[in-house]
Amino acid sequence: MLNRNQQYLQTQRIRQICAFLSAGGGSLEEMHGFVNEGLEEKGLEPIGLRTLQSCIERLRLGDFDHSKQDLVPRQRSKLFKVIFKHKVYKWSTDTEQPEFGDLDEDERFTLPFLAGILKRFESIPAVQKILYQLPEIFNISEQEMESRSAIFQTGPVLYDPQNPAFESKVIQCVIKILSHIHLGQAIEFNYTSVNTYDNKVENLTMQQVLPLQIRYYEHYYYLTAADLEGKKILNFRIDQIHRLNVVASEDEQGKIRTFDRIQLEQRLKVANTFRDSLGVWIHAEKEKLYDIQISFRKWAASYVKRLRLHPSQRIVSEDKSKQTLVITLKLRLIDESDEKKNILDRNPELSFLLGRFGNDCSVVSATPVR
């Protein structure tokens, strides 16, 4: 049984042999030079002719790390047909070619990058298992995987001083809801509205809904759902669910309510509902779509130039000498009223977004889209 490092070296050698054969093949000496040149480019030691011939035999037997290595030896030995004729090695015309289970050199550090992103969620058992198995699956060395510690995620995190594991429990609740979405099951839970600061029991309401989607926006997880009658779209901030407890909803006969999620999403036009929203705000269909021009200055202009705030974002103009940038966004606005005359008052999410830029941004105009 080869250890992980030996498996990696063998795979790299056989990969070079396959590249040689796929390029048309040639003599053993030509193959030897091609393989060693490829190995040296990867910073690996060259091999002798005896090792090369051993690798050719392993290739023929299918006895190496590839996508079909779980087949029995008799079946593996029929996959990769290397023929030797007139002192030339080449692929047979009716051969398969191996798909390798390891990563190319330019792909190898995508695994530590992924692990670095996932480490925030390593308290979740499934994520723990993924992080543990990644190095073995892809033959990534422990030294390479250690580079994940150089990746940091900064910014707000879900937090409850009374519950140190709060964020993990919120994510577990998200996963539980996803299982109900997959099964097409209605759910129920006790909920405190985001408009209510105190989560005391008397502020709870029982919610019975048809779960459709999970949205992650501005550091919070949201459940997009429909009412039991399937007539309107609703949003719930998942951390506001009482004790993060969600169960399947049953009818009067004790049978779990089920529904067709795809059909319901299409009927309610969920995709269209959020197309003209910055995040999770549900605008009434009667609320008009506007072309909103916004001007940014200095650091704010630099920030927005490389960040798309919404799919509709377009640059209207930029002046490098004055360090200004004007963009346009197509968003819906709440109908104007005596209390809501200002454009930002008519779109709370836009107000929240632009508030971070202070005096370095301003709304220029809002024109109804015909």
PDB file of C-alpha atoms in Angstrom, residues 38-316:
ATOM      1  CA  GLY A  38       7.454  17.393 -17.070  1.00  0.00           C
ATOM      2  CA  LEU A  39       8.377  16.225 -13.576  1.00  0.00           C
ATOM      3  CA  GLU A  40      11.216  18.736 -13.288  1.00  0.00           C
ATOM      4  CA  GLU A  41       8.836  21.552 -14.286  1.00  0.00           C
ATOM      5  CA  LYS A  42       6.714  20.570 -11.282  1.00  0.00           C
ATOM      6  CA  GLY A  43       9.738  20.552  -9.000  1.00  0.00           C
ATOM      7  CA  LEU A  44       9.777  16.740  -8.756  1.00  0.00           C
ATOM      8  CA  GLU A  45      12.710  14.351  -9.002  1.00  0.00           C
ATOM      9  CA  PRO A  46      13.349  12.643 -12.373  1.00  0.00           C
ATOM     10  CA  ILE A  47      12.921   8.868 -12.617  1.00  0.00           C
ATOM     11  CA  GLY A  48      14.958   6.041 -14.141  1.00  0.00           C
ATOM     12  CA  LEU A  49      13.936   3.727 -16.970  1.00  0.00           C
ATOM     13  CA  ARG A  50      13.009   0.908 -14.597  1.00  0.00           C
ATOM     14  CA  THR A  51      10.600   3.168 -12.672  1.00  0.00           C
ATOM     15  CA  LEU A  52       9.189   4.458 -15.977  1.00  0.00           C
ATOM     16  CA  GLN A  53       8.464   0.904 -17.187  1.00  0.00           C
ATOM     17  CA  SER A  54       6.845   0.097 -13.831  1.00  0.00           C
ATOM     18  CA  CYS A  55       4.561   3.130 -14.234  1.00  0.00           C
ATOM     19  CA  ILE A  56       3.639   2.055 -17.790  1.00  0.00           C
ATOM     20  CA  GLU A  57       2.608  -1.328 -16.409  1.00  0.00           C
ATOM     21  CA  ARG A  58       0.534   0.289 -13.635  1.00  0.00           C
ATOM     22  CA  LEU A  59      -1.148   2.447 -16.276  1.00  0.00           C
ATOM     23  CA  ARG A  60      -2.061  -0.664 -18.292  1.00  0.00           C
ATOM     24  CA  LEU A  61      -3.411  -2.381 -15.177  1.00  0.00           C
ATOM     25  CA  GLY A  62      -5.382   0.684 -14.087  1.00  0.00           C
ATOM     26  CA  ASP A  63      -3.536   0.386 -10.777  1.00  0.00           C
ATOM     27  CA  PHE A  64      -3.248   4.073  -9.867  1.00  0.00           C
ATOM     28  CA  ASP A  65      -5.385   6.990  -8.688  1.00  0.00           C
ATOM     29  CA  HIS A  66      -8.093   7.706 -11.295  1.00  0.00           C
ATOM     30  CA  SER A  67     -11.863   8.153 -11.550  1.00  0.00           C
ATOM     31  CA  LYS A  68     -12.595   4.429 -12.150  1.00  0.00           C
ATOM     32  CA  GLN A  69     -10.171   2.924  -9.642  1.00  0.00           C
ATOM     33  CA  ASP A  70     -13.039   1.343  -7.675  1.00  0.00           C
ATOM     34  CA  LEU A  71     -13.619  -1.184 -10.459  1.00  0.00           C
ATOM     35  CA  VAL A  72     -12.326  -4.714  -9.876  1.00  0.00           C
ATOM     36  CA  PRO A  73      -8.767  -5.349 -11.216  1.00  0.00           C
ATOM     37  CA  ARG A  74     -10.010  -7.403 -14.194  1.00  0.00           C
ATOM     38  CA  GLN A  75     -12.199  -4.510 -15.384  1.00  0.00           C
ATOM     39  CA  ARG A  76      -9.542  -1.859 -14.689  1.00  0.00           C
ATOM     40  CA  SER A  77      -7.006  -3.744 -16.798  1.00  0.00           C
ATOM     41  CA  LYS A  78      -9.213  -3.337 -19.876  1.00  0.00           C
ATOM     42  CA  LEU A  79      -9.562   0.449 -19.656  1.00  0.00           C
ATOM     43  CA  PHE A  80      -6.244   1.986 -20.654  1.00  0.00           C
ATOM     44  CA  LYS A  81      -4.705   0.266 -23.669  1.00  0.00           C
ATOM     45  CA  VAL A  82      -1.066   1.183 -24.283  1.00  0.00           C
ATOM     46  CA  ILE A  83       0.403  -0.646 -27.274  1.00  0.00           C
ATOM     47  CA  PHE A  84       4.091  -1.115 -28.163  1.00  0.00           C
ATOM     48  CA  LYS A  85       4.709  -1.632 -31.870  1.00  0.00           C
ATOM     49  CA  HIS A  86       7.802  -1.021 -33.975  1.00  0.00           C
ATOM     50  CA  LYS A  87       9.569   0.212 -30.818  1.00  0.00           C
ATOM     51  CA  VAL A  88       6.929   2.930 -30.351  1.00  0.00           C
ATOM     52  CA  TYR A  89       4.522   3.391 -27.443  1.00  0.00           C
ATOM     53  CA  LYS A  90       1.119   4.852 -28.236  1.00  0.00           C
ATOM     54  CA  TRP A  91      -2.548   4.682 -27.259  1.00  0.00           C
ATOM     55  CA  SER A  92      -4.680   2.006 -28.900  1.00  0.00           C
ATOM     56  CA  THR A  93      -7.444   3.460 -31.065  1.00  0.00           C
ATOM     57  CA  ASP A  94     -10.125   1.875 -28.838  1.00  0.00           C
ATOM     58  CA  THR A  95      -8.712   2.938 -25.456  1.00  0.00           C
ATOM     59  CA  GLU A  96     -10.159   5.063 -22.736  1.00  0.00           C
ATOM     60  CA  GLN A  97      -7.975   7.745 -21.203  1.00  0.00           C
ATOM     61  CA  PRO A  98      -7.816   8.217 -17.445  1.00  0.00           C
ATOM     62  CA  GLU A  99      -9.463  11.022 -15.528  1.00  0.00           C
ATOM     63  CA  PHE A 100      -7.212  11.764 -12.601  1.00  0.00           C
ATOM     64  CA  GLY A 101      -8.471  12.302  -9.081  1.00  0.00           C
ATOM     65  CA  ASP A 102      -5.738  14.757  -8.104  1.00  0.00           C
ATOM     66  CA  LEU A 103      -5.470  18.414  -9.041  1.00  0.00           C
ATOM     67  CA  ASP A 104      -3.298  20.205 -11.577  1.00  0.00           C
ATOM     68  CA  GLU A 105      -0.582  22.418 -10.127  1.00  0.00           C
ATOM     69  CA  ASP A 106      -2.571  25.604 -10.776  1.00  0.00           C
ATOM     70  CA  GLU A 107      -5.575  24.076  -8.994  1.00  0.00           C
ATOM     71  CA  ARG A 108      -3.855  22.810  -5.867  1.00  0.00           C
ATOM     72  CA  PHE A 109      -4.178  25.953  -3.777  1.00  0.00           C
ATOM     73  CA  THR A 110      -7.890  26.231  -4.513  1.00  0.00           C
ATOM     74  CA  LEU A 111      -8.302  23.561  -1.808  1.00  0.00           C
ATOM     75  CA  PRO A 112      -6.579  25.499   0.999  1.00  0.00           C
ATOM     76  CA  PHE A 113      -8.518  28.569  -0.182  1.00  0.00           C
ATOM     77  CA  LEU A 114     -11.802  26.658   0.084  1.00  0.00           C
ATOM     78  CA  ALA A 115     -10.806  25.275   3.475  1.00  0.00           C
ATOM     79  CA  GLY A 116      -9.965  28.790   4.666  1.00  0.00           C
ATOM     80  CA  ILE A 117     -13.412  30.023   3.655  1.00  0.00           C
ATOM     81  CA  LEU A 118     -15.129  27.028   5.266  1.00  0.00           C
ATOM     82  CA  LYS A 119     -13.239  27.195   8.567  1.00  0.00           C
ATOM     83  CA  ARG A 120     -15.761  29.725   9.886  1.00  0.00           C
ATOM     84  CA  PHE A 121     -18.329  26.922   9.705  1.00  0.00           C
ATOM     85  CA  GLU A 122     -16.154  24.060  10.963  1.00  0.00           C
ATOM     86  CA  SER A 123     -18.418  23.538  13.990  1.00  0.00           C
ATOM     87  CA  ILE A 124     -20.939  21.959  11.589  1.00  0.00           C
ATOM     88  CA  PRO A 125     -20.320  18.171  11.439  1.00  0.00           C
ATOM     89  CA  ALA A 126     -20.616  17.933   7.640  1.00  0.00           C
ATOM     90  CA  VAL A 127     -18.115  20.770   7.175  1.00  0.00           C
ATOM     91  CA  GLN A 128     -15.749  19.097   9.641  1.00  0.00           C
ATOM     92  CA  LYS A 129     -15.932  15.931   7.550  1.00  0.00           C
ATOM     93  CA  ILE A 130     -15.283  17.820   4.314  1.00  0.00           C
ATOM     94  CA  LEU A 131     -12.267  19.644   5.766  1.00  0.00           C
ATOM     95  CA  TYR A 132     -10.885  16.379   7.145  1.00  0.00           C
ATOM     96  CA  GLN A 133     -11.273  14.452   3.882  1.00  0.00           C
ATOM     97  CA  LEU A 134     -10.160  17.088   1.356  1.00  0.00           C
ATOM     98  CA  PRO A 135      -6.398  16.468   1.722  1.00  0.00           C
ATOM     99  CA  GLU A 136      -6.772  12.703   1.315  1.00  0.00           C
ATOM    100  CA  ILE A 137      -9.195  12.908  -1.623  1.00  0.00           C
ATOM    101  CA  PHE A 138      -6.985  15.272  -3.611  1.00  0.00           C
ATOM    102  CA  ASN A 139      -3.529  14.279  -2.317  1.00  0.00           C
ATOM    103  CA  ILE A 140      -2.860  17.723  -0.828  1.00  0.00           C
ATOM    104  CA  SER A 141       0.025  17.765   1.631  1.00  0.00           C
ATOM    105  CA  GLU A 142      -0.394  18.976   5.196  1.00  0.00           C
ATOM    106  CA  GLN A 143       2.087  21.786   4.471  1.00  0.00           C
ATOM    107  CA  GLU A 144      -0.046  22.997   1.550  1.00  0.00           C
ATOM    108  CA  MET A 145      -3.238  22.809   3.596  1.00  0.00           C
ATOM    109  CA  GLU A 146      -1.649  24.902   6.349  1.00  0.00           C
ATOM    110  CA  SER A 147      -1.865  27.924   4.026  1.00  0.00           C
ATOM    111  CA  ARG A 148      -5.586  28.061   4.817  1.00  0.00           C
ATOM    112  CA  SER A 149      -4.598  29.733   8.081  1.00  0.00           C
ATOM    113  CA  ALA A 150      -3.503  32.737   5.991  1.00  0.00           C
ATOM    114  CA  ILE A 151      -7.102  33.365   4.899  1.00  0.00           C
ATOM    115  CA  PHE A 152      -9.247  35.507   7.177  1.00  0.00           C
ATOM    116  CA  GLN A 153     -12.886  36.505   6.982  1.00  0.00           C
ATOM    117  CA  THR A 154     -13.561  39.784   8.740  1.00  0.00           C
ATOM    118  CA  GLY A 155     -16.739  41.675   9.451  1.00  0.00           C
ATOM    119  CA  PRO A 156     -19.849  41.249  11.593  1.00  0.00           C
ATOM    120  CA  VAL A 157     -20.858  37.776  12.777  1.00  0.00           C
ATOM    121  CA  LEU A 158     -24.106  36.558  14.295  1.00  0.00           C
ATOM    122  CA  TYR A 159     -23.803  36.953  18.039  1.00  0.00           C
ATOM    123  CA  ASP A 160     -25.692  36.286  21.261  1.00  0.00           C
ATOM    124  CA  PRO A 161     -23.859  36.940  24.555  1.00  0.00           C
ATOM    125  CA  GLN A 162     -25.989  34.263  26.210  1.00  0.00           C
ATOM    126  CA  ASN A 163     -25.176  31.670  23.552  1.00  0.00           C
ATOM    127  CA  PRO A 164     -21.545  31.422  22.328  1.00  0.00           C
ATOM    128  CA  ALA A 165     -22.549  28.875  19.634  1.00  0.00           C
ATOM    129  CA  PHE A 166     -25.355  31.082  18.310  1.00  0.00           C
ATOM    130  CA  GLU A 167     -24.096  31.411  14.718  1.00  0.00           C
ATOM    131  CA  SER A 168     -23.589  27.659  14.403  1.00  0.00           C
ATOM    132  CA  LYS A 169     -27.126  27.046  15.664  1.00  0.00           C
ATOM    133  CA  VAL A 170     -28.523  29.548  13.159  1.00  0.00           C
ATOM    134  CA  ILE A 171     -26.725  27.699  10.362  1.00  0.00           C
ATOM    135  CA  GLN A 172     -28.069  24.382  11.642  1.00  0.00           C
ATOM    136  CA  CYS A 173     -31.565  25.893  11.512  1.00  0.00           C
ATOM    137  CA  VAL A 174     -30.891  26.998   7.919  1.00  0.00           C
ATOM    138  CA  ILE A 175     -29.877  23.443   7.042  1.00  0.00           C
ATOM    139  CA  LYS A 176     -33.031  22.087   8.717  1.00  0.00           C
ATOM    140  CA  ILE A 177     -35.182  24.467   6.655  1.00  0.00           C
ATOM    141  CA  LEU A 178     -33.354  23.407   3.494  1.00  0.00           C
ATOM    142  CA  SER A 179     -34.341  19.804   4.174  1.00  0.00           C
ATOM    143  CA  HIS A 180     -38.014  20.849   4.371  1.00  0.00           C
ATOM    144  CA  ILE A 181     -37.618  22.846   1.138  1.00  0.00           C
ATOM    145  CA  HIS A 182     -36.151  19.771  -0.541  1.00  0.00           C
ATOM    146  CA  LEU A 183     -39.045  17.607   0.651  1.00  0.00           C
ATOM    147  CA  GLY A 184     -41.652  20.224  -0.266  1.00  0.00           C
ATOM    148  CA  GLN A 185     -42.995  20.366   3.289  1.00  0.00           C
ATOM    149  CA  ALA A 186     -44.787  23.230   4.998  1.00  0.00           C
ATOM    150  CA  ILE A 187     -43.168  24.334   8.251  1.00  0.00           C
ATOM    151  CA  GLU A 188     -44.168  26.150  11.405  1.00  0.00           C
ATOM    152  CA  PHE A 189     -42.282  28.136  14.016  1.00  0.00           C
ATOM    153  CA  ASN A 190     -42.667  30.888  16.582  1.00  0.00           C
ATOM    154  CA  TYR A 191     -41.311  34.212  15.390  1.00  0.00           C
ATOM    155  CA  THR A 192     -40.520  37.705  16.621  1.00  0.00           C
ATOM    156  CA  SER A 193     -40.841  40.459  14.011  1.00  0.00           C
ATOM    157  CA  VAL A 194     -37.651  42.379  13.208  1.00  0.00           C
ATOM    158  CA  ASN A 195     -39.620  45.535  14.064  1.00  0.00           C
ATOM    159  CA  THR A 196     -39.764  44.352  17.668  1.00  0.00           C
ATOM    160  CA  TYR A 197     -36.569  44.704  19.714  1.00  0.00           C
ATOM    161  CA  ASP A 198     -37.521  42.520  22.699  1.00  0.00           C
ATOM    162  CA  ASN A 199     -37.805  38.793  21.944  1.00  0.00           C
ATOM    163  CA  LYS A 200     -39.980  38.087  24.972  1.00  0.00           C
ATOM    164  CA  VAL A 201     -42.667  35.409  24.710  1.00  0.00           C
ATOM    165  CA  GLU A 202     -45.624  37.796  24.418  1.00  0.00           C
ATOM    166  CA  ASN A 203     -44.131  39.195  21.200  1.00  0.00           C
ATOM    167  CA  LEU A 204     -44.044  35.791  19.497  1.00  0.00           C
ATOM    168  CA  THR A 205     -46.405  34.853  16.657  1.00  0.00           C
ATOM    169  CA  MET A 206     -46.991  31.375  15.273  1.00  0.00           C
ATOM    170  CA  GLN A 207     -46.073  31.167  11.584  1.00  0.00           C
ATOM    171  CA  GLN A 208     -47.152  28.395   9.212  1.00  0.00           C
ATOM    172  CA  VAL A 209     -45.569  28.815   5.782  1.00  0.00           C
ATOM    173  CA  LEU A 210     -44.434  27.102   2.597  1.00  0.00           C
ATOM    174  CA  PRO A 211     -40.615  27.529   2.537  1.00  0.00           C
ATOM    175  CA  LEU A 212     -39.137  28.450  -0.845  1.00  0.00           C
ATOM    176  CA  GLN A 213     -35.630  29.864  -0.604  1.00  0.00           C
ATOM    177  CA  ILE A 214     -32.848  30.892   1.769  1.00  0.00           C
ATOM    178  CA  ARG A 215     -31.220  34.279   1.155  1.00  0.00           C
ATOM    179  CA  TYR A 216     -28.026  35.578   2.746  1.00  0.00           C
ATOM    180  CA  TYR A 217     -27.965  39.375   2.868  1.00  0.00           C
ATOM    181  CA  GLU A 218     -25.954  41.837   4.945  1.00  0.00           C
ATOM    182  CA  HIS A 219     -24.698  39.120   7.342  1.00  0.00           C
ATOM    183  CA  TYR A 220     -28.162  37.677   8.037  1.00  0.00           C
ATOM    184  CA  TYR A 221     -29.975  34.579   6.740  1.00  0.00           C
ATOM    185  CA  TYR A 222     -33.536  35.052   5.524  1.00  0.00           C
ATOM    186  CA  LEU A 223     -36.273  32.570   4.728  1.00  0.00           C
ATOM    187  CA  THR A 224     -38.372  33.467   1.705  1.00  0.00           C
ATOM    188  CA  ALA A 225     -41.700  31.650   1.963  1.00  0.00           C
ATOM    189  CA  ALA A 226     -45.355  31.763   0.943  1.00  0.00           C
ATOM    190  CA  ASP A 227     -48.407  31.701   3.186  1.00  0.00           C
ATOM    191  CA  LEU A 228     -50.248  28.367   3.441  1.00  0.00           C
ATOM    192  CA  GLU A 229     -52.716  29.470   0.763  1.00  0.00           C
ATOM    193  CA  GLY A 230     -49.846  30.212  -1.591  1.00  0.00           C
ATOM    194  CA  LYS A 231     -51.105  33.731  -2.284  1.00  0.00           C
ATOM    195  CA  LYS A 232     -48.268  35.999  -1.126  1.00  0.00           C
ATOM    196  CA  ILE A 233     -44.522  36.043  -0.542  1.00  0.00           C
ATOM    197  CA  LEU A 234     -43.163  36.506   2.974  1.00  0.00           C
ATOM    198  CA  ASN A 235     -39.692  37.030   4.455  1.00  0.00           C
ATOM    199  CA  PHE A 236     -38.401  35.960   7.863  1.00  0.00           C
ATOM    200  CA  ARG A 237     -35.003  36.640   9.420  1.00  0.00           C
ATOM    201  CA  ILE A 238     -33.964  33.201  10.610  1.00  0.00           C
ATOM    202  CA  ASP A 239     -32.169  34.330  13.785  1.00  0.00           C
ATOM    203  CA  GLN A 240     -35.526  35.750  14.959  1.00  0.00           C
ATOM    204  CA  ILE A 241     -37.087  32.255  15.028  1.00  0.00           C
ATOM    205  CA  HIS A 242     -37.779  31.337  18.658  1.00  0.00           C
ATOM    206  CA  ARG A 243     -35.139  28.909  19.920  1.00  0.00           C
ATOM    207  CA  LEU A 244     -34.249  28.336  16.250  1.00  0.00           C
ATOM    208  CA  ASN A 245     -36.823  25.575  16.273  1.00  0.00           C
ATOM    209  CA  VAL A 246     -38.612  24.681  13.025  1.00  0.00           C
ATOM    210  CA  VAL A 247     -40.902  21.669  12.508  1.00  0.00           C
ATOM    211  CA  ALA A 248     -43.026  20.286   9.682  1.00  0.00           C
ATOM    212  CA  SER A 249     -46.570  21.676   9.685  1.00  0.00           C
ATOM    213  CA  GLU A 250     -49.426  19.155   9.877  1.00  0.00           C
ATOM    214  CA  ASP A 251     -53.074  19.441   8.850  1.00  0.00           C
ATOM    215  CA  GLU A 252     -56.099  18.572  11.044  1.00  0.00           C
ATOM    216  CA  GLN A 253     -55.639  14.870  10.274  1.00  0.00           C
ATOM    217  CA  GLY A 254     -52.008  14.921  11.436  1.00  0.00           C
ATOM    218  CA  LYS A 255     -50.634  14.647   7.906  1.00  0.00           C
ATOM    219  CA  ILE A 256     -47.666  16.814   6.917  1.00  0.00           C
ATOM    220  CA  ARG A 257     -48.672  19.516   4.452  1.00  0.00           C
ATOM    221  CA  THR A 258     -46.754  19.267   1.168  1.00  0.00           C
ATOM    222  CA  PHE A 259     -46.513  21.459  -1.910  1.00  0.00           C
ATOM    223  CA  ASP A 260     -44.755  21.781  -5.288  1.00  0.00           C
ATOM    224  CA  ARG A 261     -42.056  24.394  -4.721  1.00  0.00           C
ATOM    225  CA  ILE A 262     -41.133  24.961  -8.386  1.00  0.00           C
ATOM    226  CA  GLN A 263     -44.739  25.520  -9.438  1.00  0.00           C
ATOM    227  CA  LEU A 264     -45.379  27.849  -6.494  1.00  0.00           C
ATOM    228  CA  GLU A 265     -42.256  29.935  -7.193  1.00  0.00           C
ATOM    229  CA  GLN A 266     -43.300  30.321 -10.819  1.00  0.00           C
ATOM    230  CA  ARG A 267     -46.897  31.224  -9.945  1.00  0.00           C
ATOM    231  CA  LEU A 268     -45.826  33.827  -7.385  1.00  0.00           C
ATOM    232  CA  LYS A 269     -43.070  35.153  -9.689  1.00  0.00           C
ATOM    233  CA  VAL A 270     -40.495  35.007  -6.912  1.00  0.00           C
ATOM    234  CA  ALA A 271     -37.574  35.674  -9.261  1.00  0.00           C
ATOM    235  CA  ASN A 272     -39.235  38.849 -10.550  1.00  0.00           C
ATOM    236  CA  THR A 273     -40.028  39.995  -7.031  1.00  0.00           C
ATOM    237  CA  PHE A 274     -36.374  40.160  -6.045  1.00  0.00           C
ATOM    238  CA  ARG A 275     -35.017  41.252  -9.425  1.00  0.00           C
ATOM    239  CA  ASP A 276     -35.865  44.906  -8.634  1.00  0.00           C
ATOM    240  CA  SER A 277     -34.807  44.698  -4.981  1.00  0.00           C
ATOM    241  CA  LEU A 278     -31.370  45.350  -3.486  1.00  0.00           C
ATOM    242  CA  GLY A 279     -31.678  42.451  -1.081  1.00  0.00           C
ATOM    243  CA  VAL A 280     -34.724  40.929   0.591  1.00  0.00           C
ATOM    244  CA  TRP A 281     -37.246  43.769   0.540  1.00  0.00           C
ATOM    245  CA  ILE A 282     -40.562  42.710  -0.991  1.00  0.00           C
ATOM    246  CA  HIS A 283     -42.012  45.561  -3.033  1.00  0.00           C
ATOM    247  CA  ALA A 284     -45.671  45.601  -4.006  1.00  0.00           C
ATOM    248  CA  GLU A 285     -46.209  44.953  -7.703  1.00  0.00           C
ATOM    249  CA  LYS A 286     -47.921  48.346  -8.039  1.00  0.00           C
ATOM    250  CA  GLU A 287     -44.795  50.151  -6.845  1.00  0.00           C
ATOM    251  CA  LYS A 288     -43.027  51.643  -9.854  1.00  0.00           C
ATOM    252  CA  LEU A 289     -39.552  50.863 -11.150  1.00  0.00           C
ATOM    253  CA  TYR A 290     -37.157  53.827 -11.232  1.00  0.00           C
ATOM    254  CA  ASP A 291     -33.838  54.570 -12.860  1.00  0.00           C
ATOM    255  CA  ILE A 292     -31.931  55.996  -9.882  1.00  0.00           C
ATOM    256  CA  GLN A 293     -28.728  57.947 -10.509  1.00  0.00           C
ATOM    257  CA  ILE A 294     -26.254  58.150  -7.640  1.00  0.00           C
ATOM    258  CA  SER A 295     -23.039  60.165  -7.458  1.00  0.00           C
ATOM    259  CA  PHE A 296     -19.977  58.990  -5.486  1.00  0.00           C
ATOM    260  CA  ARG A 297     -16.845  60.920  -4.596  1.00  0.00           C
ATOM    261  CA  LYS A 298     -13.260  60.024  -3.737  1.00  0.00           C
ATOM    262  CA  TRP A 299     -12.975  56.805  -1.680  1.00  0.00           C
ATOM    263  CA  ALA A 300     -16.664  56.008  -2.206  1.00  0.00           C
ATOM    264  CA  ALA A 301     -16.205  56.273  -5.995  1.00  0.00           C
ATOM    265  CA  SER A 302     -13.205  53.960  -5.832  1.00  0.00           C
ATOM    266  CA  TYR A 303     -15.182  51.497  -3.688  1.00  0.00           C
ATOM    267  CA  VAL A 304     -18.189  51.329  -6.014  1.00  0.00           C
ATOM    268  CA  LYS A 305     -16.130  51.246  -9.207  1.00  0.00           C
ATOM    269  CA  ARG A 306     -15.053  47.657  -8.509  1.00  0.00           C
ATOM    270  CA  LEU A 307     -18.188  46.470  -6.724  1.00  0.00           C
ATOM    271  CA  ARG A 308     -21.511  45.731  -8.393  1.00  0.00           C
ATOM    272  CA  LEU A 309     -24.203  46.703  -5.912  1.00  0.00           C
ATOM    273  CA  HIS A 310     -27.032  45.343  -8.082  1.00  0.00           C
ATOM    274  CA  PRO A 311     -27.251  43.474 -11.437  1.00  0.00           C
ATOM    275  CA  SER A 312     -28.787  46.595 -13.044  1.00  0.00           C
ATOM    276  CA  GLN A 313     -25.794  48.779 -12.111  1.00  0.00           C
ATOM    277  CA  ARG A 314     -24.368  50.845 -14.977  1.00  0.00           C
ATOM    278  CA  ILE A 315     -21.756  53.627 -15.028  1.00  0.00           C
ATOM    279  CA  VAL A 316     -23.271  56.865 -16.316  1.00  0.00           C
TER     280      VAL A 316
END
